[in-house]
PDB file of C-alpha atoms and ligand atoms in Angstrom:
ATOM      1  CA  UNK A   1      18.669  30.880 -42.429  1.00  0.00           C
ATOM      2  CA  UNK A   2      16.895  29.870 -45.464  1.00  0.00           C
ATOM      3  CA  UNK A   3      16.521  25.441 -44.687  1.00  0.00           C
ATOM      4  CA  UNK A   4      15.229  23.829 -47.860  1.00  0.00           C
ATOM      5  CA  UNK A   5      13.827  20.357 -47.491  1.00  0.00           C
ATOM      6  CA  UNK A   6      14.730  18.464 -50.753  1.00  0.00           C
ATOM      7  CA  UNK A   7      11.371  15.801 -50.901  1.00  0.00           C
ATOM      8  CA  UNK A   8      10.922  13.217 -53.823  1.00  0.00           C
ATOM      9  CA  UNK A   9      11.160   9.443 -54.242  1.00  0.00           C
ATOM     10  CA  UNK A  10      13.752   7.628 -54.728  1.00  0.00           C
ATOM     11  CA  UNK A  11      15.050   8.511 -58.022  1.00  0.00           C
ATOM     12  CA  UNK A  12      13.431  11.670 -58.228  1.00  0.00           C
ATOM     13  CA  UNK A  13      16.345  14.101 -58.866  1.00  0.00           C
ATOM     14  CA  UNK A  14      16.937  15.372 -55.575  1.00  0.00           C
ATOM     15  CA  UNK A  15      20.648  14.776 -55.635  1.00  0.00           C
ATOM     16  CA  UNK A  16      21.287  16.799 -58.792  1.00  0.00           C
ATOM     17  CA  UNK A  17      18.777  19.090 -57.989  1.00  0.00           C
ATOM     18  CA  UNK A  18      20.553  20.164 -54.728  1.00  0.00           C
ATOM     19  CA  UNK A  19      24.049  20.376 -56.261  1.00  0.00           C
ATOM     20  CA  UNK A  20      22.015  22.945 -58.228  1.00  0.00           C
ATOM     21  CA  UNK A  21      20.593  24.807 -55.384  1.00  0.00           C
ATOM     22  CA  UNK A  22      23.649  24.525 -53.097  1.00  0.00           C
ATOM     23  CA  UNK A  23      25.762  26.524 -55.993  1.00  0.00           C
ATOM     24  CA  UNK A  24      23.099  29.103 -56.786  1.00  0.00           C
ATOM     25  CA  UNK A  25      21.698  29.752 -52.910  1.00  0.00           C
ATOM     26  CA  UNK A  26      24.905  29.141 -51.395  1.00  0.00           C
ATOM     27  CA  UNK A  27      23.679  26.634 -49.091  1.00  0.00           C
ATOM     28  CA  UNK A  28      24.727  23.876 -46.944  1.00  0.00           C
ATOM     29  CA  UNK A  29      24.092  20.256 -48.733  1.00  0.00           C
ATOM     30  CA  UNK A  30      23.513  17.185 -46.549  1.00  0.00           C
ATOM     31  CA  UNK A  31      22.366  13.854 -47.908  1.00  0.00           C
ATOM     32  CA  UNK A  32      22.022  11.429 -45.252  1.00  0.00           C
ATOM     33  CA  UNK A  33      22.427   8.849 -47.827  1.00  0.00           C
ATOM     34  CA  UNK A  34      26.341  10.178 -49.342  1.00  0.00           C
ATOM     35  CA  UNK A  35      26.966  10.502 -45.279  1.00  0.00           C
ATOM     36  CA  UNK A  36      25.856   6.692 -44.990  1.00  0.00           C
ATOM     37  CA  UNK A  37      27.722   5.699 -47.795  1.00  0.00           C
ATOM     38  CA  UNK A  38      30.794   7.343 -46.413  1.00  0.00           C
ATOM     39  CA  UNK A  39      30.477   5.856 -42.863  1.00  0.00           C
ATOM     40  CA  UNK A  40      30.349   2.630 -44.638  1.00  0.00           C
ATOM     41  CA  UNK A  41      33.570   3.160 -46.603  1.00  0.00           C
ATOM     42  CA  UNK A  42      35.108   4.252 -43.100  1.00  0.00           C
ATOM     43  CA  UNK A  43      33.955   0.853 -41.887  1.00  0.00           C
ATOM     44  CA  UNK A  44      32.396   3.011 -38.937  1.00  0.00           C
ATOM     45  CA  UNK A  45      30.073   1.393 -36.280  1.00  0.00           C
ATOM     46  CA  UNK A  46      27.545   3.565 -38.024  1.00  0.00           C
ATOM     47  CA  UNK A  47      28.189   2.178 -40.987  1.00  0.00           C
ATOM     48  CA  UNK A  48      27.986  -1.662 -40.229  1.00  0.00           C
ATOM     49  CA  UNK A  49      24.428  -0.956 -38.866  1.00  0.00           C
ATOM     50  CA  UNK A  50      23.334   1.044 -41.595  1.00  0.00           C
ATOM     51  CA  UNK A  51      25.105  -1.036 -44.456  1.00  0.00           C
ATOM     52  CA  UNK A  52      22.318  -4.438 -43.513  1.00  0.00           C
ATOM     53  CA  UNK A  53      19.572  -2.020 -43.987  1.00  0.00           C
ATOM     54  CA  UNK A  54      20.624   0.228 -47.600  1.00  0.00           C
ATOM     55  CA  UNK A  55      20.980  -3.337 -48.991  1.00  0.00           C
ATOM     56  CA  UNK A  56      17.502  -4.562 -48.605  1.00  0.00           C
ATOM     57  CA  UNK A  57      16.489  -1.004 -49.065  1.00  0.00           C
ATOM     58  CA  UNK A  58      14.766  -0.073 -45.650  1.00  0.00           C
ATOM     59  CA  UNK A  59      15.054   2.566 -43.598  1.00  0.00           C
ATOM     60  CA  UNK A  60      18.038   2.693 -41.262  1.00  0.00           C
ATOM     61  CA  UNK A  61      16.403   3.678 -37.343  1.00  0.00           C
ATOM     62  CA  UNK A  62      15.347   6.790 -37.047  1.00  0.00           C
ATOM     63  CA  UNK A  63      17.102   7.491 -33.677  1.00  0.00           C
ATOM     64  CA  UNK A  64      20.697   6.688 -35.336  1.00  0.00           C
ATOM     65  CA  UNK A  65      19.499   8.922 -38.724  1.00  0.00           C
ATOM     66  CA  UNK A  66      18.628  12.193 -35.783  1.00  0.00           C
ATOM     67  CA  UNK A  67      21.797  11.333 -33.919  1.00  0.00           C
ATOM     68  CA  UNK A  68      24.002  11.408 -37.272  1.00  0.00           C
ATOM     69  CA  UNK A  69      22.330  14.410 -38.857  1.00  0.00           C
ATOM     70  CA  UNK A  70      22.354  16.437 -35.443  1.00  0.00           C
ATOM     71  CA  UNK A  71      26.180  15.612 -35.401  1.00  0.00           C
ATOM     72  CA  UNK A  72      26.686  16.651 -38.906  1.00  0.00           C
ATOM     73  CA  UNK A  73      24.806  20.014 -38.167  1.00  0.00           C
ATOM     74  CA  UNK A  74      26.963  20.612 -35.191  1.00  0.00           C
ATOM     75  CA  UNK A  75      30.132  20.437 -37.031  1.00  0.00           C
ATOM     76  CA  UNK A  76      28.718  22.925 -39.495  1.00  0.00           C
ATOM     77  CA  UNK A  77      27.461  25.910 -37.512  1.00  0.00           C
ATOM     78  CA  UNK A  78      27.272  29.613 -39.014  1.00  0.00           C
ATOM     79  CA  UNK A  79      26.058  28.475 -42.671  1.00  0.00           C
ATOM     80  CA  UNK A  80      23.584  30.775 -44.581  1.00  0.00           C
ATOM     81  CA  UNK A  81      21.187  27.721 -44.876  1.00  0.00           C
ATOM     82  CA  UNK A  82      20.528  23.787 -45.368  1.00  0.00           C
ATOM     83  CA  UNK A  83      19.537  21.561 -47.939  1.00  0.00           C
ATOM     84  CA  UNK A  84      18.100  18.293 -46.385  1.00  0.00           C
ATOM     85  CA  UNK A  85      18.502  15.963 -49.096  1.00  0.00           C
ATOM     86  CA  UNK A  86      16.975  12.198 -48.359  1.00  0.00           C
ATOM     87  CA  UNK A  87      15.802  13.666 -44.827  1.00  0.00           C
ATOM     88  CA  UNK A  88      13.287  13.544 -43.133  1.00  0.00           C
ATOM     89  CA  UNK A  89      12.267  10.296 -44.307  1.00  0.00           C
ATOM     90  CA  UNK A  90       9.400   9.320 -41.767  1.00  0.00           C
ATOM     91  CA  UNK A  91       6.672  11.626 -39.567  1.00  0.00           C
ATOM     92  CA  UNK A  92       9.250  10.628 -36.540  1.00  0.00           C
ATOM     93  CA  UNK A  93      11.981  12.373 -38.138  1.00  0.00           C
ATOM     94  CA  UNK A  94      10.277  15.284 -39.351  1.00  0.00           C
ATOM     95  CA  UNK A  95       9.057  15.850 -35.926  1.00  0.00           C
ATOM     96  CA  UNK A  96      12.647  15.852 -34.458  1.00  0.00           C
ATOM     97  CA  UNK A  97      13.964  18.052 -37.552  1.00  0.00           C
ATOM     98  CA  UNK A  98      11.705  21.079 -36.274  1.00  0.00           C
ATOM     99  CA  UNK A  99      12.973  20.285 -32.782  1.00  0.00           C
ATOM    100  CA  UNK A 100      16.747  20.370 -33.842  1.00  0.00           C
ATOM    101  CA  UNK A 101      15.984  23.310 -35.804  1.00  0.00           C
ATOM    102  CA  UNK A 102      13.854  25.157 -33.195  1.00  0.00           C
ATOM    103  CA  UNK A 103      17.155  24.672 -30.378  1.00  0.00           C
ATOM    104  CA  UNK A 104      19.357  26.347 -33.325  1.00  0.00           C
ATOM    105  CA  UNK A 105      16.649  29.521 -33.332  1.00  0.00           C
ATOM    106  CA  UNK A 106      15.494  28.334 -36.800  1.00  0.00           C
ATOM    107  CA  UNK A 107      13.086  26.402 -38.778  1.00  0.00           C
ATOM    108  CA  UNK A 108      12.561  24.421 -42.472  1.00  0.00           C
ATOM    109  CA  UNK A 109      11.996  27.215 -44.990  1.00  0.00           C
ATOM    110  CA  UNK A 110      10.065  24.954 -47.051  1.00  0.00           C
ATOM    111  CA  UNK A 111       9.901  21.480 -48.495  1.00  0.00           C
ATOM    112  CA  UNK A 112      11.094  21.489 -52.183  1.00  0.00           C
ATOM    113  CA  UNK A 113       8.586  18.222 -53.575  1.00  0.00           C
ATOM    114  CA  UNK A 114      10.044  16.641 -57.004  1.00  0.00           C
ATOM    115  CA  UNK A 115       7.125  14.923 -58.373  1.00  0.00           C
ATOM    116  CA  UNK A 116       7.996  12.154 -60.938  1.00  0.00           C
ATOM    117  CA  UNK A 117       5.592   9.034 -62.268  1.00  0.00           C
ATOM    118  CA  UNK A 118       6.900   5.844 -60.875  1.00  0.00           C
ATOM    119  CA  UNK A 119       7.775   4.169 -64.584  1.00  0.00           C
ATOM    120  CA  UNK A 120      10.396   6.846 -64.755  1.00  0.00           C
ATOM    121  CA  UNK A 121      11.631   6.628 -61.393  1.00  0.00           C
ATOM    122  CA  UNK A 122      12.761   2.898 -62.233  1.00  0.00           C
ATOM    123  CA  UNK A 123      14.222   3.739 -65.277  1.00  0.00           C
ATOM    124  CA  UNK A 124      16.045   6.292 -64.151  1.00  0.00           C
ATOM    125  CA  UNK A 125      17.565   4.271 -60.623  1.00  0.00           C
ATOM    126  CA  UNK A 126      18.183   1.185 -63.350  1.00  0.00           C
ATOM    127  CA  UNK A 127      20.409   3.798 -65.473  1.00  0.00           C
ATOM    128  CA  UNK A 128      22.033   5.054 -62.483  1.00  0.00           C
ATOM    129  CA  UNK A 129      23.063   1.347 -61.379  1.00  0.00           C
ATOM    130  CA  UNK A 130      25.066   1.002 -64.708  1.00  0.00           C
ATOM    131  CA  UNK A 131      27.416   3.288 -64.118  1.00  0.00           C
ATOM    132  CA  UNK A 132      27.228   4.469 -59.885  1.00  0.00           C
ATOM    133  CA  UNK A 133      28.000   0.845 -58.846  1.00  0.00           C
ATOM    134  CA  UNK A 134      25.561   1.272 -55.944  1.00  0.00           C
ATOM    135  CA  UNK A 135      24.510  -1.868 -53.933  1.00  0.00           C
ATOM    136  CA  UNK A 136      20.997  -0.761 -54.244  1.00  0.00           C
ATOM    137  CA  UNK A 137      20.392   0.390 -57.626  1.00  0.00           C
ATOM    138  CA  UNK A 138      19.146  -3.093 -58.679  1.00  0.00           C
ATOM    139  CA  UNK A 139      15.309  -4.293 -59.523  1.00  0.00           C
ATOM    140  CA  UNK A 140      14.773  -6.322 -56.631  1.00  0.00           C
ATOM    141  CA  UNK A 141      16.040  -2.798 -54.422  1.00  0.00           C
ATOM    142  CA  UNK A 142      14.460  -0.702 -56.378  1.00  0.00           C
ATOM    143  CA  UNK A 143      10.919  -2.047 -55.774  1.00  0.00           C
ATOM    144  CA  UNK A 144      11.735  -2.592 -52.103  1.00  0.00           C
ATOM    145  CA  UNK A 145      12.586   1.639 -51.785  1.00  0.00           C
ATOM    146  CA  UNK A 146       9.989   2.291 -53.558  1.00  0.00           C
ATOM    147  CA  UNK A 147       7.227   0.250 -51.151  1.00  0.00           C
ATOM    148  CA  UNK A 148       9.273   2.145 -48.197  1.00  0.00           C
ATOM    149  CA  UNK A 149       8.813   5.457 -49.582  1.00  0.00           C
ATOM    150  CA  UNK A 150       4.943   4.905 -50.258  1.00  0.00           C
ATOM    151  CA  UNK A 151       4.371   3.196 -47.140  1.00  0.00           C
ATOM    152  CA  UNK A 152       6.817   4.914 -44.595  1.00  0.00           C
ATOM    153  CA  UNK A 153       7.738   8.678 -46.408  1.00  0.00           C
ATOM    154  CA  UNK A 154       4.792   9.564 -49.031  1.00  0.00           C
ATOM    155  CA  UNK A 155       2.795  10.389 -45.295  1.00  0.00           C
ATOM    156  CA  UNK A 156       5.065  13.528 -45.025  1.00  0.00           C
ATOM    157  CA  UNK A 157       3.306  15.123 -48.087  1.00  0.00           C
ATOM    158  CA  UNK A 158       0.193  15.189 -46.179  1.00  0.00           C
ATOM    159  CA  UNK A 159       1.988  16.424 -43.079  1.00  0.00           C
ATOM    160  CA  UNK A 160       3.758  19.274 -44.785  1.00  0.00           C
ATOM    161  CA  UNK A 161       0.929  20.212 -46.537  1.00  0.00           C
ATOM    162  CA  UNK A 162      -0.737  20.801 -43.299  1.00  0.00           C
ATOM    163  CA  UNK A 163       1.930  22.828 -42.072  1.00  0.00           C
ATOM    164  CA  UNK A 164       1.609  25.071 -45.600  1.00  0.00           C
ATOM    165  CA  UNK A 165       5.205  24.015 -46.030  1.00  0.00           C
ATOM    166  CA  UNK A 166       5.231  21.716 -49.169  1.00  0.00           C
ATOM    167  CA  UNK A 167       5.875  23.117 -52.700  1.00  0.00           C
ATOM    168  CA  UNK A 168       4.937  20.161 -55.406  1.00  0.00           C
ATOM    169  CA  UNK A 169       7.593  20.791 -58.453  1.00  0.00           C
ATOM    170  CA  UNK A 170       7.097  19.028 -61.624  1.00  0.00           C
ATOM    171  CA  UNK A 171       9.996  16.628 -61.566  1.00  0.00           C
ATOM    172  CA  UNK A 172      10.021  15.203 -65.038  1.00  0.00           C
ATOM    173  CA  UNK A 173      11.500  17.356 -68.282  1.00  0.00           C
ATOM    174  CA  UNK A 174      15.274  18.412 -68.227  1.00  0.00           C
ATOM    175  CA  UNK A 175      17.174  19.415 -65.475  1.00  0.00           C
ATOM    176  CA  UNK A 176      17.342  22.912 -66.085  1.00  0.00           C
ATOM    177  CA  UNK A 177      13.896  23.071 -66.594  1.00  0.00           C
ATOM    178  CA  UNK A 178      13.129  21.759 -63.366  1.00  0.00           C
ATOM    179  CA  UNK A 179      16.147  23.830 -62.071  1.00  0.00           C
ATOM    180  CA  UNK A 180      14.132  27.055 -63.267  1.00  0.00           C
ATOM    181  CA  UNK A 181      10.807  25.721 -61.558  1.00  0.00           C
ATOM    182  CA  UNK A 182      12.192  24.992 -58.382  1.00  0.00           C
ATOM    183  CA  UNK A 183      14.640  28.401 -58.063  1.00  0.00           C
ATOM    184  CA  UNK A 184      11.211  30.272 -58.937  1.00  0.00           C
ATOM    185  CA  UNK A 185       9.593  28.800 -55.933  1.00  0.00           C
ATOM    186  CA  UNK A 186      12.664  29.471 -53.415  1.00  0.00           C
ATOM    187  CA  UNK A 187      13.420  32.701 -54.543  1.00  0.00           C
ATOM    188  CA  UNK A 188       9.242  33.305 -53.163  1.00  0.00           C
ATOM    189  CA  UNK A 189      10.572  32.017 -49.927  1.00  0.00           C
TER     190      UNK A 189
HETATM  191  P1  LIG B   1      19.541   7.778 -50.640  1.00  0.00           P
HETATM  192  O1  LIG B   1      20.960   8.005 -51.055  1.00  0.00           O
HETATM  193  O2  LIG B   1      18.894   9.010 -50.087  1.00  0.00           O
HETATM  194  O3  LIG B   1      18.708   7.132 -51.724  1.00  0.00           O
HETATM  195  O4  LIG B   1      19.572   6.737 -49.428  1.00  0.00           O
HETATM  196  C1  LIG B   1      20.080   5.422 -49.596  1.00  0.00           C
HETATM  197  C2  LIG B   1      19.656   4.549 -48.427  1.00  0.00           C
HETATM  198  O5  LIG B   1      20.197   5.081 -47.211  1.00  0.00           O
HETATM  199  C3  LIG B   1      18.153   4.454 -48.177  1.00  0.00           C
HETATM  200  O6  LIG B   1      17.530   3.474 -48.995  1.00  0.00           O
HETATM  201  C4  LIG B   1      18.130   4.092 -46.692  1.00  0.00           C
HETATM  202  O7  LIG B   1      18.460   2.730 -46.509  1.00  0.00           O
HETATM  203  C5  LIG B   1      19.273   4.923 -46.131  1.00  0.00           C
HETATM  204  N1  LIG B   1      18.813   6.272 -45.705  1.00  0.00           N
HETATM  205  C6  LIG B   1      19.159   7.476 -46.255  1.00  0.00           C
HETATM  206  N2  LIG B   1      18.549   8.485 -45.622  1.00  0.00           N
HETATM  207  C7  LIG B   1      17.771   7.923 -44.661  1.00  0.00           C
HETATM  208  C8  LIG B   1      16.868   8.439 -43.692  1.00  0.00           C
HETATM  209  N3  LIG B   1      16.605   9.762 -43.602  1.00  0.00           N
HETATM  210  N4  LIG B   1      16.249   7.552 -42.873  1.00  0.00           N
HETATM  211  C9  LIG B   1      16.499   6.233 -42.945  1.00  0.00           C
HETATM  212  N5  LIG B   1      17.302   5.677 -43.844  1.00  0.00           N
HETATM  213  C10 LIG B   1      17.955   6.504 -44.709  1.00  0.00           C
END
């Protein structure tokens, strides 16, 4: 299975950069984030939890994030590959991704790292807000996800470096640009 690990801050492009990859690779996509969003809509348990947290912009527990993407998995058995888009988010859930992965007889491929300067980042999630009516796509969010990622998910770049696993991609330019710099580096894989 070729499992691509979709890494960048919030605003980085990993959402259109996976609908990208999914079409070209012929992958699985999950977001954690669209699956929150939908269990919200449902008005799920799941999603009454999760909705306090995406609000203020913090990181919904890690134990209900493995639960819901080991579910999601599950239902999805016998695809050619995964794109983890907005997960793993913290060391714990990295750890538990190679463990999920390691009971399916596979592992992450490698970690796909959009790199983009923070001033850009909140222009881009500010553009966004105008038009994807997302809760969090506001200032006072914005800076809030941003904190979490550097506190909470910017340690993962050091741990998947370690593990030889982390490809840093030049996130800012056009898409297709980026598109082209990022199928380069899976097509190595
Ligand atoms: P995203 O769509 O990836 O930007 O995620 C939106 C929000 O969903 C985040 O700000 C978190 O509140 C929550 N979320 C998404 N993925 C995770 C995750 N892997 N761990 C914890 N919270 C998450």
């Amino acid at each position: 299975m070729l499992n691509i690990v979709i890494f960048g801050a919030p605003g980085s492009g990993k959402g259109t950069q996976s609908d990208l990859i999914k079409e070209k690779y012929g992958l699985f996509h999950i977001s954690t984030g669209d699956v929150l969003r939908s269990e919200i809509k449902n008005g799920t348990e799941l999603g009454k939890i999760a909705e306090g947290y995406i609000s203020k912009g913090q990181l919904v527990p890690d134990q209900l994030i493995i639960d819901m993407l080991a579910s999601v998995l599950d239902a999805n058995k016998g695809v050619k590959g995964v794109i983890f888009d907005g997960f793993p988010r913290t060391i714990a859930q990295a750890v538990a991704l190679d463990e999920m992965l390691k009971a399916r007889e596979t592992a992450v491929s490698g970690v796909v790292a959009l790199e983009v300067e923070e001033n850009e980042l909140i222009q881009r999630l500010l553009k966004r807000g105008e038009i994807s009516g997302r809760s969090d796509d506001n200032m006072e969010t914005i800076k809030s996800r941003l904190d979490v990622y550097n506190n909470q998910t910017s340690p993962l770049i050091d741990h998947y470096k370690a593990s030889g696993k982390y490809i840093g991609i030049q996130g800012m330019g056009s898409i297709d640009d980026i598109f082209g710099r990022i199928s380069q580096a899976i097509d190595k894989l």
